[in-house]
PDB file of C-alpha atoms in Angstrom:
ATOM      1  CA  UNK U  17      37.201   2.209 -25.055  1.00  0.00           C
ATOM      2  CA  UNK U  18      33.716   4.648 -25.677  1.00  0.00           C
ATOM      3  CA  UNK U  19      31.531   4.430 -21.880  1.00  0.00           C
ATOM      4  CA  UNK U  20      28.089   3.486 -23.766  1.00  0.00           C
ATOM      5  CA  UNK U  21      29.537   0.279 -25.282  1.00  0.00           C
ATOM      6  CA  UNK U  22      31.262  -0.498 -21.915  1.00  0.00           C
ATOM      7  CA  UNK U  23      28.387  -0.456 -20.101  1.00  0.00           C
ATOM      8  CA  UNK U  24      26.576  -2.506 -22.677  1.00  0.00           C
ATOM      9  CA  UNK U  25      29.031  -5.406 -23.066  1.00  0.00           C
ATOM     10  CA  UNK U  26      28.803  -5.311 -18.574  1.00  0.00           C
ATOM     11  CA  UNK U  27      25.791  -6.330 -19.114  1.00  0.00           C
ATOM     12  CA  UNK U  28      25.899  -8.246 -21.477  1.00  0.00           C
ATOM     13  CA  UNK U  29      23.563  -6.629 -23.280  1.00  0.00           C
ATOM     14  CA  UNK U  30      23.039  -6.200 -27.394  1.00  0.00           C
ATOM     15  CA  UNK U  31      23.096  -3.371 -29.314  1.00  0.00           C
ATOM     16  CA  UNK U  32      19.983  -3.967 -30.804  1.00  0.00           C
ATOM     17  CA  UNK U  33      18.495  -4.151 -27.406  1.00  0.00           C
ATOM     18  CA  UNK U  34      19.782  -1.304 -25.550  1.00  0.00           C
ATOM     19  CA  UNK U  35      18.602   0.842 -29.156  1.00  0.00           C
ATOM     20  CA  UNK U  36      15.151  -0.458 -29.046  1.00  0.00           C
ATOM     21  CA  UNK U  37      14.868   0.385 -24.772  1.00  0.00           C
ATOM     22  CA  UNK U  38      15.899   3.820 -25.624  1.00  0.00           C
ATOM     23  CA  UNK U  39      13.353   4.265 -28.536  1.00  0.00           C
ATOM     24  CA  UNK U  40      16.000   4.778 -31.279  1.00  0.00           C
ATOM     25  CA  UNK U  41      17.470   2.687 -34.406  1.00  0.00           C
ATOM     26  CA  UNK U  42      20.402   0.506 -34.086  1.00  0.00           C
ATOM     27  CA  UNK U  43      22.408   2.468 -36.716  1.00  0.00           C
ATOM     28  CA  UNK U  44      22.157   5.461 -34.635  1.00  0.00           C
ATOM     29  CA  UNK U  45      23.958   3.570 -31.145  1.00  0.00           C
ATOM     30  CA  UNK U  46      26.147   2.001 -33.664  1.00  0.00           C
ATOM     31  CA  UNK U  47      27.711   5.744 -34.430  1.00  0.00           C
ATOM     32  CA  UNK U  48      27.439   6.929 -30.707  1.00  0.00           C
ATOM     33  CA  UNK U  49      29.497   3.943 -29.581  1.00  0.00           C
ATOM     34  CA  UNK U  50      31.816   4.593 -32.832  1.00  0.00           C
ATOM     35  CA  UNK U  51      31.970   8.146 -32.060  1.00  0.00           C
ATOM     36  CA  UNK U  52      30.775   9.276 -35.189  1.00  0.00           C
ATOM     37  CA  UNK U  53      28.009  11.215 -33.482  1.00  0.00           C
ATOM     38  CA  UNK U  54      27.453  12.728 -30.018  1.00  0.00           C
ATOM     39  CA  UNK U  55      23.953  11.686 -28.359  1.00  0.00           C
ATOM     40  CA  UNK U  56      21.940  14.669 -27.083  1.00  0.00           C
ATOM     41  CA  UNK U  57      21.474  14.879 -22.879  1.00  0.00           C
ATOM     42  CA  UNK U  58      18.106  13.267 -23.150  1.00  0.00           C
ATOM     43  CA  UNK U  59      19.697  10.294 -24.537  1.00  0.00           C
ATOM     44  CA  UNK U  60      22.196   9.879 -22.809  1.00  0.00           C
ATOM     45  CA  UNK U  61      19.756   9.948 -19.403  1.00  0.00           C
ATOM     46  CA  UNK U  62      17.683   7.394 -21.097  1.00  0.00           C
ATOM     47  CA  UNK U  63      21.074   5.218 -21.479  1.00  0.00           C
ATOM     48  CA  UNK U  64      21.687   5.899 -17.681  1.00  0.00           C
ATOM     49  CA  UNK U  65      18.400   4.606 -16.822  1.00  0.00           C
ATOM     50  CA  UNK U  66      18.609   1.144 -18.648  1.00  0.00           C
ATOM     51  CA  UNK U  67      22.364   0.932 -17.960  1.00  0.00           C
ATOM     52  CA  UNK U  68      22.100   1.718 -14.340  1.00  0.00           C
ATOM     53  CA  UNK U  69      24.686   3.956 -14.232  1.00  0.00           C
ATOM     54  CA  UNK U  70      25.677   7.336 -13.458  1.00  0.00           C
ATOM     55  CA  UNK U  71      25.309  10.993 -15.533  1.00  0.00           C
ATOM     56  CA  UNK U  72      29.058  11.154 -15.159  1.00  0.00           C
ATOM     57  CA  UNK U  73      30.539   7.799 -15.713  1.00  0.00           C
ATOM     58  CA  UNK U  74      28.561   7.630 -19.200  1.00  0.00           C
ATOM     59  CA  UNK U  75      29.986  11.508 -19.843  1.00  0.00           C
ATOM     60  CA  UNK U  76      33.881  10.405 -19.183  1.00  0.00           C
ATOM     61  CA  UNK U  77      33.496  12.605 -15.834  1.00  0.00           C
ATOM     62  CA  UNK U  78      33.452   9.489 -13.399  1.00  0.00           C
ATOM     63  CA  UNK U  79      36.962   7.548 -13.075  1.00  0.00           C
ATOM     64  CA  UNK U  80      37.127   4.406 -15.690  1.00  0.00           C
ATOM     65  CA  UNK U  81      37.558   1.982 -12.518  1.00  0.00           C
ATOM     66  CA  UNK U  82      34.171   2.779 -11.267  1.00  0.00           C
ATOM     67  CA  UNK U  83      31.494   0.475 -11.215  1.00  0.00           C
ATOM     68  CA  UNK U  84      28.712   1.301 -13.879  1.00  0.00           C
ATOM     69  CA  UNK U  85      26.676  -0.512 -11.180  1.00  0.00           C
ATOM     70  CA  UNK U  86      26.985   1.553  -8.173  1.00  0.00           C
ATOM     71  CA  UNK U  87      24.466   4.269  -9.137  1.00  0.00           C
ATOM     72  CA  UNK U  88      20.999   3.610 -10.533  1.00  0.00           C
ATOM     73  CA  UNK U  89      18.957   6.491 -12.549  1.00  0.00           C
ATOM     74  CA  UNK U  90      15.685   6.517 -12.338  1.00  0.00           C
ATOM     75  CA  UNK U  91      12.955   8.709 -13.937  1.00  0.00           C
ATOM     76  CA  UNK U  92      11.224  11.670 -12.004  1.00  0.00           C
ATOM     77  CA  UNK U  93       7.703  11.664 -12.942  1.00  0.00           C
ATOM     78  CA  UNK U  94       5.373  14.359 -13.156  1.00  0.00           C
ATOM     79  CA  UNK U  95       2.264  11.977 -12.431  1.00  0.00           C
ATOM     80  CA  UNK U  96       1.931   8.138 -11.679  1.00  0.00           C
ATOM     81  CA  UNK U  97      -0.841   6.451 -13.783  1.00  0.00           C
ATOM     82  CA  UNK U  98      -2.853   3.530 -12.510  1.00  0.00           C
ATOM     83  CA  UNK U  99      -2.391   0.381 -13.476  1.00  0.00           C
ATOM     84  CA  UNK U 100       0.307   1.525 -15.826  1.00  0.00           C
ATOM     85  CA  UNK U 101       4.065  -0.135 -15.563  1.00  0.00           C
ATOM     86  CA  UNK U 102       6.618   2.750 -14.828  1.00  0.00           C
ATOM     87  CA  UNK U 103       8.961   2.058 -17.725  1.00  0.00           C
ATOM     88  CA  UNK U 104       5.612   3.188 -20.236  1.00  0.00           C
ATOM     89  CA  UNK U 105       4.917   6.427 -18.195  1.00  0.00           C
ATOM     90  CA  UNK U 106       6.104   8.822 -20.540  1.00  0.00           C
ATOM     91  CA  UNK U 107       5.887  11.744 -18.292  1.00  0.00           C
ATOM     92  CA  UNK U 108       9.416  11.956 -17.399  1.00  0.00           C
ATOM     93  CA  UNK U 109      10.547  14.887 -15.990  1.00  0.00           C
ATOM     94  CA  UNK U 110      14.258  14.521 -14.611  1.00  0.00           C
ATOM     95  CA  UNK U 111      16.294  11.532 -13.517  1.00  0.00           C
ATOM     96  CA  UNK U 112      17.277  11.164 -10.092  1.00  0.00           C
ATOM     97  CA  UNK U 113      20.498   8.886  -9.164  1.00  0.00           C
ATOM     98  CA  UNK U 114      20.167   6.498  -6.318  1.00  0.00           C
ATOM     99  CA  UNK U 115      22.976   4.028  -4.762  1.00  0.00           C
ATOM    100  CA  UNK U 116      22.562   0.431  -6.503  1.00  0.00           C
ATOM    101  CA  UNK U 117      22.130  -0.889  -3.290  1.00  0.00           C
ATOM    102  CA  UNK U 118      19.031   0.511  -2.956  1.00  0.00           C
ATOM    103  CA  UNK U 119      17.895  -1.956  -5.529  1.00  0.00           C
ATOM    104  CA  UNK U 120      18.766  -4.933  -3.584  1.00  0.00           C
ATOM    105  CA  UNK U 121      16.767  -7.568  -3.317  1.00  0.00           C
ATOM    106  CA  UNK U 122      14.321  -6.600  -6.241  1.00  0.00           C
ATOM    107  CA  UNK U 123      13.588  -3.429  -4.585  1.00  0.00           C
ATOM    108  CA  UNK U 124      12.497  -0.481  -7.057  1.00  0.00           C
ATOM    109  CA  UNK U 125      12.221   2.459  -7.206  1.00  0.00           C
ATOM    110  CA  UNK U 126      10.545   5.892  -9.026  1.00  0.00           C
ATOM    111  CA  UNK U 127      10.712   9.814  -7.950  1.00  0.00           C
ATOM    112  CA  UNK U 128       7.802  11.917  -8.257  1.00  0.00           C
ATOM    113  CA  UNK U 129       7.655  15.453  -8.341  1.00  0.00           C
ATOM    114  CA  UNK U 130       5.675  17.402  -5.386  1.00  0.00           C
ATOM    115  CA  UNK U 131       2.465  19.608  -7.115  1.00  0.00           C
ATOM    116  CA  UNK U 132       0.903  22.067  -5.072  1.00  0.00           C
ATOM    117  CA  UNK U 133       0.798  22.742  -1.339  1.00  0.00           C
ATOM    118  CA  UNK U 134      -0.669  19.745   0.416  1.00  0.00           C
ATOM    119  CA  UNK U 135       2.448  18.249   1.978  1.00  0.00           C
ATOM    120  CA  UNK U 136       3.318  21.714   2.969  1.00  0.00           C
ATOM    121  CA  UNK U 137       5.557  22.470   4.875  1.00  0.00           C
ATOM    122  CA  UNK U 138       7.239  18.843   4.849  1.00  0.00           C
ATOM    123  CA  UNK U 139       6.921  18.723   1.474  1.00  0.00           C
ATOM    124  CA  UNK U 140       6.811  21.551  -0.816  1.00  0.00           C
ATOM    125  CA  UNK U 141       5.845  22.597  -4.516  1.00  0.00           C
ATOM    126  CA  UNK U 142       8.810  21.492  -6.637  1.00  0.00           C
ATOM    127  CA  UNK U 143      10.660  18.918  -4.420  1.00  0.00           C
ATOM    128  CA  UNK U 144      11.283  15.007  -5.389  1.00  0.00           C
ATOM    129  CA  UNK U 145      10.650  12.696  -3.502  1.00  0.00           C
ATOM    130  CA  UNK U 146      12.192   8.958  -4.031  1.00  0.00           C
ATOM    131  CA  UNK U 147      10.106   6.079  -3.844  1.00  0.00           C
ATOM    132  CA  UNK U 148      10.100   2.904  -3.188  1.00  0.00           C
ATOM    133  CA  UNK U 149       7.446   0.525  -5.058  1.00  0.00           C
ATOM    134  CA  UNK U 150       5.380  -0.886  -2.575  1.00  0.00           C
ATOM    135  CA  UNK U 151       1.676  -2.006  -2.663  1.00  0.00           C
ATOM    136  CA  UNK U 152       1.421  -2.030   1.614  1.00  0.00           C
ATOM    137  CA  UNK U 153       3.027   0.299   4.042  1.00  0.00           C
ATOM    138  CA  UNK U 154       2.843   0.896   7.665  1.00  0.00           C
ATOM    139  CA  UNK U 155       0.950   3.181   9.005  1.00  0.00           C
ATOM    140  CA  UNK U 156       2.521   6.408   9.662  1.00  0.00           C
ATOM    141  CA  UNK U 157       4.301   6.399   6.327  1.00  0.00           C
ATOM    142  CA  UNK U 158       4.169   8.903   3.814  1.00  0.00           C
ATOM    143  CA  UNK U 159       3.209   7.149   0.592  1.00  0.00           C
ATOM    144  CA  UNK U 160       1.683   7.920  -2.999  1.00  0.00           C
ATOM    145  CA  UNK U 161      -1.523   6.306  -2.954  1.00  0.00           C
ATOM    146  CA  UNK U 162      -4.578   5.700  -5.661  1.00  0.00           C
ATOM    147  CA  UNK U 163      -8.063   6.600  -5.003  1.00  0.00           C
ATOM    148  CA  UNK U 164     -10.487   5.413  -7.635  1.00  0.00           C
ATOM    149  CA  UNK U 165      -7.492   4.326  -9.853  1.00  0.00           C
ATOM    150  CA  UNK U 166      -7.085   8.236 -11.247  1.00  0.00           C
ATOM    151  CA  UNK U 167      -3.034   9.654 -11.039  1.00  0.00           C
ATOM    152  CA  UNK U 168      -1.272   8.937  -7.905  1.00  0.00           C
ATOM    153  CA  UNK U 169      -1.499  11.035  -4.704  1.00  0.00           C
ATOM    154  CA  UNK U 170       1.208  12.254  -1.971  1.00  0.00           C
ATOM    155  CA  UNK U 171      -0.074  11.940   1.698  1.00  0.00           C
ATOM    156  CA  UNK U 172       0.348  10.431   4.938  1.00  0.00           C
ATOM    157  CA  UNK U 173      -1.179   7.253   5.388  1.00  0.00           C
ATOM    158  CA  UNK U 174      -3.115   6.296   8.601  1.00  0.00           C
ATOM    159  CA  UNK U 175      -4.268   2.717   9.122  1.00  0.00           C
ATOM    160  CA  UNK U 176      -6.888   1.975  11.798  1.00  0.00           C
ATOM    161  CA  UNK U 177      -7.241  -0.984  13.702  1.00  0.00           C
ATOM    162  CA  UNK U 178     -10.691  -1.775  11.966  1.00  0.00           C
ATOM    163  CA  UNK U 179      -9.005  -1.593   8.438  1.00  0.00           C
ATOM    164  CA  UNK U 180     -10.013   2.243   7.312  1.00  0.00           C
ATOM    165  CA  UNK U 181      -7.600   4.110   6.000  1.00  0.00           C
ATOM    166  CA  UNK U 182      -7.148   8.022   6.121  1.00  0.00           C
ATOM    167  CA  UNK U 183      -4.733   9.854   3.539  1.00  0.00           C
ATOM    168  CA  UNK U 184      -3.492  13.004   5.691  1.00  0.00           C
ATOM    169  CA  UNK U 185      -2.167  15.803   4.303  1.00  0.00           C
ATOM    170  CA  UNK U 186       0.463  17.779   6.350  1.00  0.00           C
ATOM    171  CA  UNK U 187      -0.671  21.501   5.774  1.00  0.00           C
ATOM    172  CA  UNK U 188      -3.859  22.126   7.986  1.00  0.00           C
ATOM    173  CA  UNK U 189      -5.803  23.533   5.533  1.00  0.00           C
ATOM    174  CA  UNK U 190      -6.552  20.640   3.715  1.00  0.00           C
ATOM    175  CA  UNK U 191      -8.900  18.178   5.794  1.00  0.00           C
ATOM    176  CA  UNK U 192      -8.107  14.393   5.917  1.00  0.00           C
ATOM    177  CA  UNK U 193      -9.905  11.818   3.401  1.00  0.00           C
ATOM    178  CA  UNK U 194     -10.698   8.596   5.577  1.00  0.00           C
ATOM    179  CA  UNK U 195     -12.527   5.370   3.928  1.00  0.00           C
ATOM    180  CA  UNK U 196     -13.997   2.657   5.329  1.00  0.00           C
ATOM    181  CA  UNK U 197     -12.661  -0.683   4.495  1.00  0.00           C
ATOM    182  CA  UNK U 198     -15.176  -1.665   2.370  1.00  0.00           C
ATOM    183  CA  UNK U 199     -14.292   1.882   0.597  1.00  0.00           C
ATOM    184  CA  UNK U 200     -10.557   0.475   0.498  1.00  0.00           C
ATOM    185  CA  UNK U 201     -11.707  -2.679  -1.370  1.00  0.00           C
ATOM    186  CA  UNK U 202     -14.110  -1.338  -3.393  1.00  0.00           C
ATOM    187  CA  UNK U 203     -13.114   2.226  -4.879  1.00  0.00           C
ATOM    188  CA  UNK U 204     -10.051   0.960  -4.597  1.00  0.00           C
ATOM    189  CA  UNK U 205      -7.842   2.535  -2.152  1.00  0.00           C
ATOM    190  CA  UNK U 206      -3.862   1.444  -2.864  1.00  0.00           C
ATOM    191  CA  UNK U 207      -0.486   2.217  -2.330  1.00  0.00           C
ATOM    192  CA  UNK U 208       1.764   2.874  -5.440  1.00  0.00           C
ATOM    193  CA  UNK U 209       5.143   3.003  -3.007  1.00  0.00           C
ATOM    194  CA  UNK U 210       6.279   4.496   0.434  1.00  0.00           C
ATOM    195  CA  UNK U 211       8.703   7.506   0.054  1.00  0.00           C
ATOM    196  CA  UNK U 212      12.116   7.003   1.734  1.00  0.00           C
ATOM    197  CA  UNK U 213      14.108   9.849   0.186  1.00  0.00           C
ATOM    198  CA  UNK U 214      13.182  14.004  -0.045  1.00  0.00           C
ATOM    199  CA  UNK U 215      15.250  15.900  -2.871  1.00  0.00           C
ATOM    200  CA  UNK U 216      15.202  19.828  -2.985  1.00  0.00           C
ATOM    201  CA  UNK U 217      17.151  22.195  -4.886  1.00  0.00           C
ATOM    202  CA  UNK U 218      18.121  25.189  -3.689  1.00  0.00           C
ATOM    203  CA  UNK U 219      17.116  28.327  -5.991  1.00  0.00           C
TER     204      UNK U 219
END
């Protein structure tokens, strides 16, 4: 059986629903499932993300007995605009796989490609961080944070007893920014997620 159709049916998903989610016509998906045409790699990655299957599974490289839910594909974003649901963000640079067990309890994740050197030497330009979506964090966590509702920034977060929040770069060439409790509420300063993993490709 075609892996696309198999993964879709395991999730009790209609063909039209999958087609809508990845932005194609139902007839195109039907042709893919029936082997008339082959989807390109961009479409395959989108289906991996929607169906929560690994790329190897969908390409038929993983054993057929492998559970489609063993891996979840998440988008690697170049920016995380405030107020826009992750599924609506168009700035998708790549895809990363994480174990499906990480998503238990309704936890959601996205990946962010590091830009710049403010978090050097721990995080380098071009690195990918896996981020658990969360509106709060512990003091000392490295987080994706919003300031003034702009695109998110990657910084270590320090929370003081008086409620002030500091966003601290790892690179000593950059100064930390500290916000009073009033500024945290009014600007606002908020957390998009907590970094749980760093992935670096060897060049």
